[in-house]
JSON list of N, CA and C in Angstrom, two decimals:
[
{"chain": "V", "resi": 24, "resn": "GLY", "atom": "N", "xyz": [-119.08, 22.77, -24.92]},
{"chain": "V", "resi": 24, "resn": "GLY", "atom": "CA", "xyz": [-118.85, 22.97, -26.34]},
{"chain": "V", "resi": 24, "resn": "GLY", "atom": "C", "xyz": [-117.76, 24.01, -26.55]},
{"chain": "V", "resi": 25, "resn": "ALA", "atom": "N", "xyz": [-117.78, 24.66, -27.66]},
{"chain": "V", "resi": 25, "resn": "ALA", "atom": "CA", "xyz": [-116.77, 25.68, -27.96]},
{"chain": "V", "resi": 25, "resn": "ALA", "atom": "C", "xyz": [-116.84, 26.80, -26.93]},
{"chain": "V", "resi": 26, "resn": "PHE", "atom": "N", "xyz": [-118.03, 27.07, -26.46]},
{"chain": "V", "resi": 26, "resn": "PHE", "atom": "CA", "xyz": [-118.21, 28.09, -25.42]},
{"chain": "V", "resi": 26, "resn": "PHE", "atom": "C", "xyz": [-119.47, 27.81, -24.62]},
{"chain": "V", "resi": 27, "resn": "ASP", "atom": "N", "xyz": [-119.45, 28.25, -23.35]},
{"chain": "V", "resi": 27, "resn": "ASP", "atom": "CA", "xyz": [-120.61, 28.03, -22.48]},
{"chain": "V", "resi": 27, "resn": "ASP", "atom": "C", "xyz": [-121.20, 29.38, -22.10]},
{"chain": "V", "resi": 28, "resn": "TYR", "atom": "N", "xyz": [-122.48, 29.44, -21.93]},
{"chain": "V", "resi": 28, "resn": "TYR", "atom": "CA", "xyz": [-123.12, 30.70, -21.55]},
{"chain": "V", "resi": 28, "resn": "TYR", "atom": "C", "xyz": [-124.39, 30.43, -20.77]},
{"chain": "V", "resi": 29, "resn": "TRP", "atom": "N", "xyz": [-124.81, 31.45, -19.98]},
{"chain": "V", "resi": 29, "resn": "TRP", "atom": "CA", "xyz": [-126.02, 31.31, -19.18]},
{"chain": "V", "resi": 29, "resn": "TRP", "atom": "C", "xyz": [-127.20, 31.76, -20.01]},
{"chain": "V", "resi": 30, "resn": "GLY", "atom": "N", "xyz": [-128.22, 30.90, -20.10]},
{"chain": "V", "resi": 30, "resn": "GLY", "atom": "CA", "xyz": [-129.43, 31.27, -20.84]},
{"chain": "V", "resi": 30, "resn": "GLY", "atom": "C", "xyz": [-130.66, 30.93, -20.03]},
{"chain": "V", "resi": 31, "resn": "LYS", "atom": "N", "xyz": [-131.49, 31.90, -19.72]},
{"chain": "V", "resi": 31, "resn": "LYS", "atom": "CA", "xyz": [-132.72, 31.69, -18.95]},
{"chain": "V", "resi": 31, "resn": "LYS", "atom": "C", "xyz": [-132.45, 30.94, -17.66]},
{"chain": "V", "resi": 32, "resn": "GLY", "atom": "N", "xyz": [-131.32, 31.24, -17.02]},
{"chain": "V", "resi": 32, "resn": "GLY", "atom": "CA", "xyz": [-131.00, 30.62, -15.74]},
{"chain": "V", "resi": 32, "resn": "GLY", "atom": "C", "xyz": [-130.49, 29.20, -15.89]},
{"chain": "V", "resi": 33, "resn": "THR", "atom": "N", "xyz": [-130.26, 28.76, -17.11]},
{"chain": "V", "resi": 33, "resn": "THR", "atom": "CA", "xyz": [-129.76, 27.40, -17.33]},
{"chain": "V", "resi": 33, "resn": "THR", "atom": "C", "xyz": [-128.45, 27.44, -18.10]},
{"chain": "V", "resi": 34, "resn": "MET", "atom": "N", "xyz": [-127.47, 26.67, -17.62]},
{"chain": "V", "resi": 34, "resn": "MET", "atom": "CA", "xyz": [-126.19, 26.63, -18.31]},
{"chain": "V", "resi": 34, "resn": "MET", "atom": "C", "xyz": [-126.35, 25.84, -19.59]},
{"chain": "V", "resi": 35, "resn": "VAL", "atom": "N", "xyz": [-126.09, 26.50, -20.71]},
{"chain": "V", "resi": 35, "resn": "VAL", "atom": "CA", "xyz": [-126.26, 25.85, -22.00]},
{"chain": "V", "resi": 35, "resn": "VAL", "atom": "C", "xyz": [-124.89, 25.67, -22.66]},
{"chain": "V", "resi": 36, "resn": "THR", "atom": "N", "xyz": [-124.63, 24.49, -23.14]},
{"chain": "V", "resi": 36, "resn": "THR", "atom": "CA", "xyz": [-123.36, 24.23, -23.81]},
{"chain": "V", "resi": 36, "resn": "THR", "atom": "C", "xyz": [-123.57, 24.22, -25.32]},
{"chain": "V", "resi": 37, "resn": "VAL", "atom": "N", "xyz": [-122.83, 25.07, -26.01]},
{"chain": "V", "resi": 37, "resn": "VAL", "atom": "CA", "xyz": [-122.98, 25.15, -27.46]},
{"chain": "V", "resi": 37, "resn": "VAL", "atom": "C", "xyz": [-121.74, 24.56, -28.11]},
{"chain": "V", "resi": 38, "resn": "SER", "atom": "N", "xyz": [-121.92, 23.50, -28.87]},
{"chain": "V", "resi": 38, "resn": "SER", "atom": "CA", "xyz": [-120.79, 22.82, -29.50]},
{"chain": "V", "resi": 38, "resn": "SER", "atom": "C", "xyz": [-120.30, 23.59, -30.72]},
{"chain": "V", "resi": 39, "resn": "SER", "atom": "N", "xyz": [-121.15, 24.48, -31.26]},
{"chain": "V", "resi": 39, "resn": "SER", "atom": "CA", "xyz": [-120.73, 25.24, -32.43]},
{"chain": "V", "resi": 39, "resn": "SER", "atom": "C", "xyz": [-120.59, 26.71, -32.07]},
{"chain": "V", "resi": 40, "resn": "GLY", "atom": "N", "xyz": [-119.74, 27.43, -32.80]},
{"chain": "V", "resi": 40, "resn": "GLY", "atom": "CA", "xyz": [-119.53, 28.84, -32.52]},
{"chain": "V", "resi": 40, "resn": "GLY", "atom": "C", "xyz": [-118.05, 29.16, -32.50]},
{"chain": "V", "resi": 41, "resn": "THR", "atom": "N", "xyz": [-117.73, 30.42, -32.39]},
{"chain": "V", "resi": 41, "resn": "THR", "atom": "CA", "xyz": [-116.32, 30.82, -32.41]},
{"chain": "V", "resi": 41, "resn": "THR", "atom": "C", "xyz": [-115.80, 30.83, -30.99]}
]
């Protein structure tokens, strides 16, 4: 998505955000 980040040991892709 717009940015990727590690959450609870799982790579989460967020399509929304700056």
